[in-house]
Coordinates of C-alpha atoms and ligand atoms in Angstrom, one line a residue:
M30 CA 42.3 59.7 -56.9
D31 CA 43.6 60.2 -60.4
L32 CA 41.0 61.6 -62.6
Q33 CA 43.0 61.1 -65.9
D34 CA 42.6 57.3 -65.7
I35 CA 39.8 55.4 -67.5
I36 CA 38.1 53.7 -64.9
I37 CA 36.0 50.5 -65.3
A38 CA 33.6 48.4 -62.9
P39 CA 30.5 46.3 -63.1
A40 CA 27.6 48.6 -62.4
T41 CA 25.2 45.6 -61.4
P42 CA 25.6 43.5 -58.6
P43 CA 27.5 40.2 -58.9
G44 CA 25.7 37.0 -59.4
E45 CA 23.5 35.7 -62.1
G46 CA 20.9 37.8 -63.9
G47 CA 19.5 38.7 -67.4
V48 CA 21.8 41.4 -68.0
A49 CA 25.1 42.9 -66.5
I50 CA 26.3 46.4 -67.0
I51 CA 29.9 47.4 -67.2
R52 CA 30.7 51.0 -67.0
L53 CA 33.7 52.8 -68.2
S54 CA 34.5 56.5 -67.5
G55 CA 37.1 58.9 -68.3
Q56 CA 38.7 60.9 -71.3
G57 CA 39.3 58.5 -74.2
C58 CA 37.1 55.7 -72.8
V59 CA 35.0 55.7 -76.1
Y60 CA 38.0 54.8 -78.3
L61 CA 39.1 52.2 -75.9
A62 CA 35.7 50.5 -76.0
Q63 CA 35.5 50.8 -79.7
K64 CA 38.6 48.7 -80.1
F65 CA 36.8 45.9 -78.8
F66 CA 33.2 46.3 -79.9
Y67 CA 32.1 45.1 -83.3
P68 CA 28.7 46.7 -84.0
S69 CA 26.4 44.7 -86.3
R70 CA 25.8 47.8 -88.3
S71 CA 29.1 49.6 -88.6
F72 CA 29.6 53.4 -87.7
E73 CA 32.5 55.7 -87.4
Y74 CA 31.7 57.3 -84.1
P75 CA 28.8 56.4 -81.8
I76 CA 25.8 58.8 -81.2
S77 CA 25.6 59.8 -77.7
H78 CA 22.9 58.1 -75.6
T79 CA 22.0 55.6 -78.4
L80 CA 22.1 51.8 -78.0
Y81 CA 24.0 49.9 -80.5
H82 CA 24.1 46.0 -80.9
G83 CA 27.1 44.1 -81.7
Y84 CA 29.8 41.7 -80.4
L85 CA 32.7 42.3 -77.9
K86 CA 35.8 40.6 -78.7
N87 CA 38.9 40.2 -76.8
A88 CA 42.5 41.6 -78.1
Q89 CA 42.9 38.1 -79.7
G90 CA 39.7 38.7 -81.8
I91 CA 37.8 35.9 -79.8
Q92 CA 34.1 36.7 -79.1
V93 CA 33.3 37.2 -75.5
D94 CA 29.7 37.9 -75.8
E95 CA 26.8 39.6 -77.8
V96 CA 26.3 43.0 -76.3
M97 CA 24.7 46.4 -76.4
F98 CA 26.7 49.3 -76.4
V99 CA 25.9 52.9 -75.3
F100 CA 28.1 56.0 -75.3
M101 CA 27.1 59.0 -73.1
A102 CA 29.2 62.1 -73.9
G103 CA 30.2 64.1 -71.0
P104 CA 28.9 66.2 -69.2
R105 CA 25.4 64.5 -69.9
S106 CA 26.6 61.4 -68.0
F107 CA 26.7 60.1 -64.5
T108 CA 30.4 61.3 -63.8
A109 CA 29.9 64.3 -66.2
E110 CA 33.0 62.6 -68.2
D111 CA 32.6 60.5 -71.3
V112 CA 30.9 57.2 -70.3
V113 CA 30.6 53.9 -72.1
E114 CA 28.4 51.1 -70.9
I115 CA 28.7 47.6 -72.2
H116 CA 25.3 45.5 -71.5
C117 CA 26.3 41.9 -71.6
H118 CA 24.7 38.7 -70.5
G119 CA 24.4 38.7 -66.5
G120 CA 26.9 35.9 -65.8
Q121 CA 30.1 36.1 -63.3
Q122 CA 32.4 34.6 -66.1
I123 CA 31.2 37.0 -68.9
V124 CA 31.7 40.0 -66.6
S125 CA 35.0 39.0 -65.6
M126 CA 36.0 38.3 -69.1
V127 CA 34.8 41.7 -70.2
L128 CA 36.6 43.4 -67.3
H129 CA 39.7 41.5 -68.2
V130 CA 39.6 42.8 -71.9
F131 CA 39.6 46.4 -70.9
L132 CA 42.0 46.0 -67.9
Q133 CA 44.4 44.5 -70.3
A134 CA 44.0 47.6 -72.6
G135 CA 44.8 50.1 -69.9
A136 CA 41.6 50.7 -68.0
R137 CA 41.9 50.5 -64.4
L138 CA 39.4 49.0 -61.8
A139 CA 37.4 51.7 -60.1
R140 CA 37.6 52.0 -56.5
P141 CA 34.5 52.1 -54.3
G142 CA 32.4 55.1 -54.9
E143 CA 34.8 56.3 -57.7
F144 CA 32.1 57.0 -60.2
S145 CA 30.2 59.1 -57.7
Y146 CA 33.3 60.8 -56.7
R147 CA 34.0 61.9 -60.1
A148 CA 30.4 63.3 -60.4
F149 CA 31.2 65.3 -57.4
V150 CA 34.6 66.5 -58.3
N151 CA 33.4 67.3 -61.7
G152 CA 30.6 69.6 -60.2
R153 CA 27.6 67.5 -61.5
I154 CA 26.4 66.8 -58.0
D155 CA 27.5 68.2 -54.6
L156 CA 28.2 66.1 -51.5
T157 CA 24.8 65.8 -50.1
Q158 CA 23.6 64.3 -53.3
A159 CA 26.5 62.0 -53.7
E160 CA 25.5 60.8 -50.3
A161 CA 21.9 60.5 -51.2
I162 CA 22.8 58.0 -54.1
A163 CA 24.1 55.7 -51.3
D164 CA 21.2 56.3 -49.1
L165 CA 19.0 55.7 -52.0
I166 CA 20.6 52.2 -52.9
H167 CA 20.2 51.3 -49.3
A168 CA 16.8 52.6 -48.5
R169 CA 14.6 49.9 -46.9
S170 CA 11.3 51.6 -46.8
E171 CA 9.3 53.9 -49.1
K172 CA 9.9 56.9 -46.7
S173 CA 13.6 56.4 -46.4
H174 CA 13.6 56.1 -50.4
S175 CA 11.7 59.5 -50.7
L176 CA 13.9 61.2 -48.3
A177 CA 16.9 60.1 -50.2
L178 CA 15.4 61.0 -53.5
S179 CA 14.6 64.5 -52.3
Q180 CA 18.2 65.0 -51.0
L181 CA 19.4 63.7 -54.4
D182 CA 17.1 66.4 -56.0
G183 CA 18.9 69.0 -54.0
Q184 CA 16.6 70.0 -51.4
L185 CA 19.0 69.9 -48.7
S186 CA 21.7 71.8 -50.8
Q187 CA 19.1 74.5 -51.8
S188 CA 18.2 75.1 -48.3
L189 CA 21.8 75.4 -47.1
Y190 CA 22.6 77.5 -50.0
S191 CA 19.9 80.1 -49.0
H192 CA 21.6 80.1 -45.3
K193 CA 24.9 80.6 -46.6
Q194 CA 23.9 83.4 -48.9
S195 CA 22.4 85.3 -45.9
I196 CA 25.6 84.7 -43.9
K197 CA 27.7 85.9 -46.9
D198 CA 25.6 89.0 -47.2
S199 CA 26.2 89.9 -43.5
L200 CA 29.8 89.2 -43.9
C201 CA 30.0 91.5 -46.9
L202 CA 28.6 94.3 -44.9
I203 CA 31.0 93.7 -42.1
E204 CA 33.9 93.4 -44.3
A205 CA 33.0 96.7 -46.0
W206 CA 33.7 98.4 -42.7
I207 CA 36.8 96.6 -41.5
D208 CA 38.9 99.0 -43.6
F209 CA 37.4 102.1 -41.6
P210 CA 38.5 101.1 -38.0
E211 CA 37.5 104.5 -36.7
E212 CA 34.0 104.3 -37.9
E213 CA 31.2 102.3 -36.2
L214 CA 28.7 99.9 -38.1
P215 CA 25.6 101.8 -38.7
A216 CA 22.8 100.8 -36.4
E217 CA 20.4 99.8 -39.2
D218 CA 23.1 97.4 -40.7
I219 CA 23.6 95.9 -37.2
C220 CA 19.9 95.4 -36.9
S221 CA 19.7 93.6 -40.3
I222 CA 22.6 91.5 -39.8
R223 CA 21.4 90.6 -36.5
N224 CA 17.9 89.5 -37.7
G225 CA 19.3 87.8 -40.7
I226 CA 21.6 85.6 -38.6
A227 CA 19.1 85.0 -35.8
A228 CA 16.7 83.6 -38.6
A229 CA 19.4 81.4 -39.9
V230 CA 20.1 80.1 -36.6
R231 CA 16.4 79.2 -35.9
Q232 CA 16.1 77.5 -39.2
L233 CA 19.1 75.6 -38.7
E234 CA 18.3 74.5 -35.3
T235 CA 14.9 73.1 -36.5
M236 CA 16.9 71.1 -39.2
I237 CA 19.2 69.8 -36.6
C238 CA 16.1 68.7 -34.5
S239 CA 14.9 67.0 -37.5
Y240 CA 17.8 64.6 -37.1
N241 CA 15.9 62.9 -34.3
T242 CA 13.4 61.7 -36.7
G243 CA 15.4 61.5 -39.9
R244 CA 18.1 59.2 -38.3
L245 CA 15.3 56.6 -37.7
Y246 CA 14.6 56.5 -41.5
S247 CA 18.4 56.3 -42.5
E248 CA 19.6 53.9 -39.9
G249 CA 16.5 52.2 -39.0
V250 CA 14.9 51.7 -35.6
S251 CA 15.7 48.9 -33.1
L252 CA 12.9 47.6 -31.3
L253 CA 13.2 45.1 -28.4
L254 CA 10.7 42.5 -27.2
L255 CA 10.8 42.1 -23.5
G256 CA 9.0 40.4 -20.7
K257 CA 9.1 37.3 -18.5
P258 CA 8.8 33.7 -20.1
N259 CA 5.8 32.7 -22.0
V260 CA 4.1 36.0 -22.4
G261 CA 4.1 35.7 -26.0
K262 CA 7.2 37.6 -27.3
S263 CA 8.1 35.1 -30.0
S264 CA 4.5 34.8 -31.0
L265 CA 4.3 38.6 -31.3
M266 CA 7.5 38.6 -33.3
N267 CA 6.0 36.0 -35.7
A268 CA 2.8 37.9 -35.9
L269 CA 4.5 41.2 -36.9
L270 CA 6.8 39.5 -39.4
G271 CA 3.9 37.3 -40.8
E272 CA 6.0 34.3 -40.7
E273 CA 6.9 31.6 -38.3
R274 CA 10.4 32.9 -37.6
A275 CA 10.8 32.3 -33.9
I276 CA 10.1 28.9 -32.1
V277 CA 6.8 29.3 -30.1
T278 CA 6.2 26.6 -27.3
D279 CA 4.5 26.6 -24.0
I280 CA 7.8 25.6 -22.3
E281 CA 9.3 28.5 -20.5
G282 CA 12.8 29.5 -21.7
T283 CA 12.3 28.4 -25.3
T284 CA 14.1 31.5 -26.7
R285 CA 17.5 31.8 -25.4
D286 CA 19.6 33.8 -28.0
L287 CA 18.6 37.2 -29.3
L288 CA 16.7 36.8 -32.6
E289 CA 16.7 39.7 -35.0
E290 CA 14.7 40.2 -38.2
G291 CA 14.2 43.3 -40.3
L292 CA 10.6 44.5 -41.2
V293 CA 8.9 47.9 -42.1
I294 CA 6.4 49.6 -39.8
N295 CA 4.6 52.6 -41.1
G296 CA 7.4 53.5 -43.3
L297 CA 10.0 53.1 -40.5
P298 CA 12.6 50.4 -41.3
V299 CA 12.7 48.3 -38.0
R300 CA 15.1 45.7 -36.7
L301 CA 13.0 43.6 -34.3
V302 CA 14.7 41.7 -31.6
D303 CA 13.2 38.8 -29.8
T304 CA 14.8 37.9 -26.4
A305 CA 14.9 35.3 -23.8
G306 CA 12.3 35.7 -21.1
I307 CA 13.3 37.9 -18.2
R308 CA 13.6 35.7 -15.1
E309 CA 16.1 34.4 -12.6
S310 CA 17.2 31.0 -13.9
C311 CA 19.9 28.4 -13.0
D312 CA 20.4 27.4 -16.5
P313 CA 23.6 28.9 -17.8
I314 CA 22.3 29.2 -21.3
E315 CA 19.2 31.0 -20.4
R316 CA 21.1 33.2 -18.1
E317 CA 23.4 34.2 -20.8
G318 CA 20.2 34.9 -22.8
V319 CA 18.8 37.2 -20.2
M320 CA 22.0 39.0 -20.0
R321 CA 22.1 39.7 -23.7
A322 CA 18.5 40.9 -23.6
R323 CA 19.6 43.5 -20.8
K324 CA 22.6 44.6 -22.9
R325 CA 20.5 45.4 -25.6
I326 CA 18.1 47.7 -23.7
D327 CA 20.3 50.7 -24.0
S328 CA 21.0 50.4 -27.8
S329 CA 17.2 50.0 -28.5
D330 CA 15.1 53.0 -29.8
L331 CA 11.8 51.4 -28.2
I332 CA 11.0 48.5 -26.0
L333 CA 7.7 46.6 -26.1
L334 CA 7.3 45.3 -22.6
L335 CA 5.0 42.5 -22.9
I336 CA 2.5 41.3 -19.9
D337 CA 0.3 38.2 -20.2
G338 CA -3.2 39.5 -20.1
S339 CA -4.5 36.0 -19.3
R340 CA -2.7 36.1 -16.0
A341 CA -2.3 38.3 -12.9
V342 CA 0.7 40.4 -12.8
D343 CA 3.6 39.1 -10.8
A344 CA 7.1 39.7 -9.5
E345 CA 8.7 38.7 -12.8
D346 CA 6.5 41.3 -14.6
F347 CA 7.7 43.9 -12.1
S348 CA 11.4 42.9 -12.6
A349 CA 10.9 43.2 -16.5
L350 CA 9.4 46.6 -16.0
N351 CA 12.4 47.7 -13.8
I352 CA 15.0 46.9 -16.3
C353 CA 13.2 49.0 -19.0
S354 CA 11.6 51.7 -17.1
S355 CA 14.3 54.3 -17.6
S356 CA 14.0 53.7 -21.4
K357 CA 11.2 54.4 -23.9
Y358 CA 8.8 51.6 -23.8
I359 CA 5.1 50.6 -24.6
T360 CA 3.2 48.1 -22.5
V361 CA 1.8 45.4 -24.7
V362 CA -0.9 43.3 -23.0
T363 CA -0.8 39.9 -24.8
K364 CA -3.3 37.0 -25.6
S365 CA -6.5 39.4 -25.7
D366 CA -8.4 36.3 -27.3
L367 CA -8.3 34.7 -23.8
T368 CA -10.3 35.8 -20.7
E369 CA -8.6 38.8 -19.2
K370 CA -7.3 38.3 -15.8
I371 CA -5.0 41.2 -15.6
D372 CA -5.5 44.4 -13.6
L373 CA -2.5 46.6 -15.0
P374 CA -0.8 48.3 -11.8
V375 CA -0.3 52.1 -12.2
E376 CA 3.5 51.7 -12.5
F377 CA 3.2 50.4 -16.1
S378 CA 3.2 52.9 -18.9
E379 CA 0.1 54.7 -19.9
K380 CA 0.7 53.6 -23.3
V381 CA -0.9 50.4 -23.3
V382 CA -1.9 48.2 -26.3
H383 CA -3.9 44.8 -26.2
V384 CA -3.0 42.2 -28.7
S385 CA -3.6 38.7 -29.6
S386 CA -0.8 37.2 -31.8
R387 CA -3.0 34.1 -32.1
K388 CA -6.0 35.9 -33.8
H389 CA -3.8 38.7 -35.3
E390 CA -6.0 41.4 -33.3
G391 CA -4.5 44.8 -32.2
L392 CA -1.4 44.5 -34.4
D393 CA -2.4 47.8 -36.5
R394 CA -2.9 49.7 -33.2
L395 CA 0.5 48.4 -32.0
R396 CA 2.2 49.5 -35.1
E397 CA 0.5 52.9 -35.0
Q398 CA 1.4 53.4 -31.3
I399 CA 5.2 52.2 -32.2
Y400 CA 5.3 54.8 -34.9
L401 CA 3.9 57.6 -32.8
S402 CA 6.2 56.8 -29.7
L403 CA 9.2 57.2 -32.2
I404 CA 8.1 59.9 -34.4
A405 CA 7.2 62.4 -31.6
D406 CA 6.9 65.4 -33.9
S407 CA 4.1 64.2 -36.0
S408 CA 3.0 68.0 -36.4
R409 CA 6.0 68.4 -38.6
D410 CA 5.4 69.6 -42.1
E411 CA 5.6 66.7 -44.4
N412 CA 7.7 68.9 -46.9
S413 CA 10.3 70.2 -44.5
I414 CA 13.8 68.9 -44.5
L415 CA 14.7 65.8 -42.5
L416 CA 18.4 65.6 -41.8
T417 CA 19.3 61.8 -42.1
S418 CA 23.0 62.0 -41.7
Q419 CA 25.0 62.4 -38.5
R420 CA 27.9 64.2 -40.3
H421 CA 25.3 66.8 -41.7
K422 CA 23.9 67.3 -38.1
V423 CA 27.4 67.7 -36.6
A424 CA 28.4 70.3 -39.2
A425 CA 25.1 72.2 -38.8
T426 CA 25.5 72.3 -35.2
S427 CA 28.9 73.7 -35.3
A428 CA 27.7 76.3 -37.6
V429 CA 24.9 77.2 -35.3
N430 CA 27.6 77.5 -32.3
C431 CA 29.7 79.9 -34.7
L432 CA 26.5 82.0 -35.4
K433 CA 25.4 82.2 -31.9
R434 CA 28.9 83.3 -30.8
F435 CA 28.6 85.9 -33.6
I436 CA 25.3 87.3 -32.2
K437 CA 26.9 87.5 -28.7
A438 CA 29.9 89.4 -30.1
L439 CA 27.7 91.6 -32.1
D440 CA 25.7 92.6 -29.0
S441 CA 28.9 93.3 -26.9
S442 CA 30.4 95.4 -29.9
L443 CA 33.5 93.1 -30.3
S444 CA 35.8 94.1 -33.1
L445 CA 34.6 93.6 -36.8
E446 CA 37.4 91.1 -37.4
F447 CA 36.1 88.9 -34.5
L448 CA 32.7 89.1 -36.1
A449 CA 34.0 88.2 -39.6
T450 CA 36.0 85.3 -38.3
D451 CA 32.8 83.9 -36.8
L452 CA 30.8 84.1 -39.9
R453 CA 33.6 82.7 -41.9
E454 CA 33.8 79.5 -39.7
A455 CA 30.1 79.3 -39.9
L456 CA 30.3 79.2 -43.7
D457 CA 33.2 76.7 -43.7
A458 CA 30.9 74.3 -41.4
L459 CA 28.0 74.6 -43.9
G460 CA 30.3 74.2 -46.9
G461 CA 31.7 71.0 -45.4
I462 CA 28.0 69.6 -45.8
T463 CA 27.9 70.5 -49.4
G464 CA 31.4 69.5 -50.1
E465 CA 33.1 73.0 -50.8
T466 CA 35.3 73.0 -47.8
T467 CA 35.3 69.1 -46.9
T468 CA 38.8 67.8 -46.2
D469 CA 40.2 65.0 -48.4
D470 CA 40.2 62.6 -45.5
V471 CA 36.4 63.1 -45.0
L472 CA 35.8 62.8 -48.6
D473 CA 37.7 59.4 -48.9
D474 CA 35.9 58.1 -45.9
I475 CA 32.5 59.0 -47.4
F476 CA 33.1 57.6 -50.8
S477 CA 35.0 54.4 -49.6
R478 CA 31.8 53.4 -48.1
F479 CA 30.0 53.2 -51.4
C480 CA 30.1 50.0 -53.3
I481 CA 32.3 49.2 -56.3
G482 CA 30.7 50.4 -59.5
K483 CA 28.9 53.4 -57.7
Ligands
GDP23 N1 -4.1 32.4 -26.7 C1 -3.2 32.8 -26.9 N2 -1.8 32.3 -26.7 C2 -0.7 32.8 -26.9 C3 -0.8 34.0 -27.8 N3 0.5 34.3 -27.9 C4 1.3 33.4 -27.4 N4 0.5 32.5 -27.0 C5 1.0 31.2 -26.2 O1 1.7 31.4 -25.3 C6 2.9 30.3 -25.1 C7 4.1 31.1 -24.9 O2 4.3 31.8 -26.2 P1 5.7 32.4 -26.7 O3 5.6 33.2 -27.9 O4 6.8 31.2 -26.8 O5 6.3 33.3 -25.5 P2 7.7 33.9 -25.2 O6 8.3 32.8 -24.2 O7 7.5 35.1 -24.6 O8 8.4 34.0 -26.4 C8 2.7 29.6 -26.3 O9 2.2 28.3 -25.9 C9 1.8 30.3 -27.2 O10 1.1 29.5 -28.1 C10 -2.1 34.7 -28.0 O11 -2.2 35.8 -28.6 N5 -3.1 34.0 -27.5
MG24 MG1 10.3 33.1 -27.0

């Protein structure tokens, strides 16, 4: 991407609103912007980070809108370049006219993520922080938001920095001896190198494990409601959502397609999926619905297996159990407001929650159980890092593999060149996370997933 261009894009989402912000970035953007901005109190050159009131006119001198104008001199700006923002009224037509004025005058429409890319290339943020901006925008729960915010703060980068530093220290020691092939590494150096690298491996492995949890916050959790017809799946979906989303009747086979809704359960962004009741049916539509439910089992993080508490357990309950027993599931005994007629056989999971969707009872316990089943490691330190990106996990894993290979080589006294290579590869892998060694195609891929204007 060409860093010389002045780029422009709306920084606010499309649609109507009180205000829309159009952002320009790049060398000379302030001169370009001043050509079309007519301040109500004239000035020669704008003071950085100060709002000016005025009018935006096009090249023909025709007024486009009454606007506020702010100049942010680099490097104290989002991109670390000179940035100008035009705050106009929030209408589609106005925004496109403002864009048109500047595009005509030589600015170029920014590509998706190009502002963040420039902030990265100009060294204002590293790659994990750029990715955190996207996560922050897409966060669907408070916890996802706070995880993204701490990554934006540089928590992950700092921790990686300390690992990289200890690997670099070991590499320095080894490289110092490479030039003396007839000499052996002193025993105390070997010992301190080994300890340092082993500690880095342990900490990186903890970080890698945290992805199991972190992923749930960044990608969200898929929760599947399963059970025979009329156990109360759709009613439970509505109760958890707090709205009458799914159709509820006492007619078996009411729900036929998959029904999905997003909600937050104890800080976890969840996609709740209601399904057709599991049973043998002659109705082709219902059969298709049952097949769709079965297909979703493997891609679900957790299944709620519903059993009607007001009736005896029957063969249909067992066939529902059969199809989810190899996945993670919680048994939910429904209709607890009715007289309980159920005697739950031992085959069902020991995690049992009783609920009444009608009376809204047991729902908090169910939410808590869902949370505990998914967040296995509840003993984790609240402040320790949670990896939320698969890209980071893959890179950290490859670094750990290099470091383990290094320890093995060290123990079997392989040549110093070999040892140095393993350490350099580990550094490269970690550098890929923060962006120092990331290849251009990976960078393109990351930034292209940003929205325009970010
Ligand atoms: N008493 C009582 N009835 C319920 C409860 N949940 C669902 N039902 C009833 O059970 C029937 C089937 O409910 P529905 O949610 O459609 O079941 P689904 O086929 O599993 O989706 C309906 O008549 C509901 O009113 C509950 O908590 N208490
Ligand atoms: Mg239903």
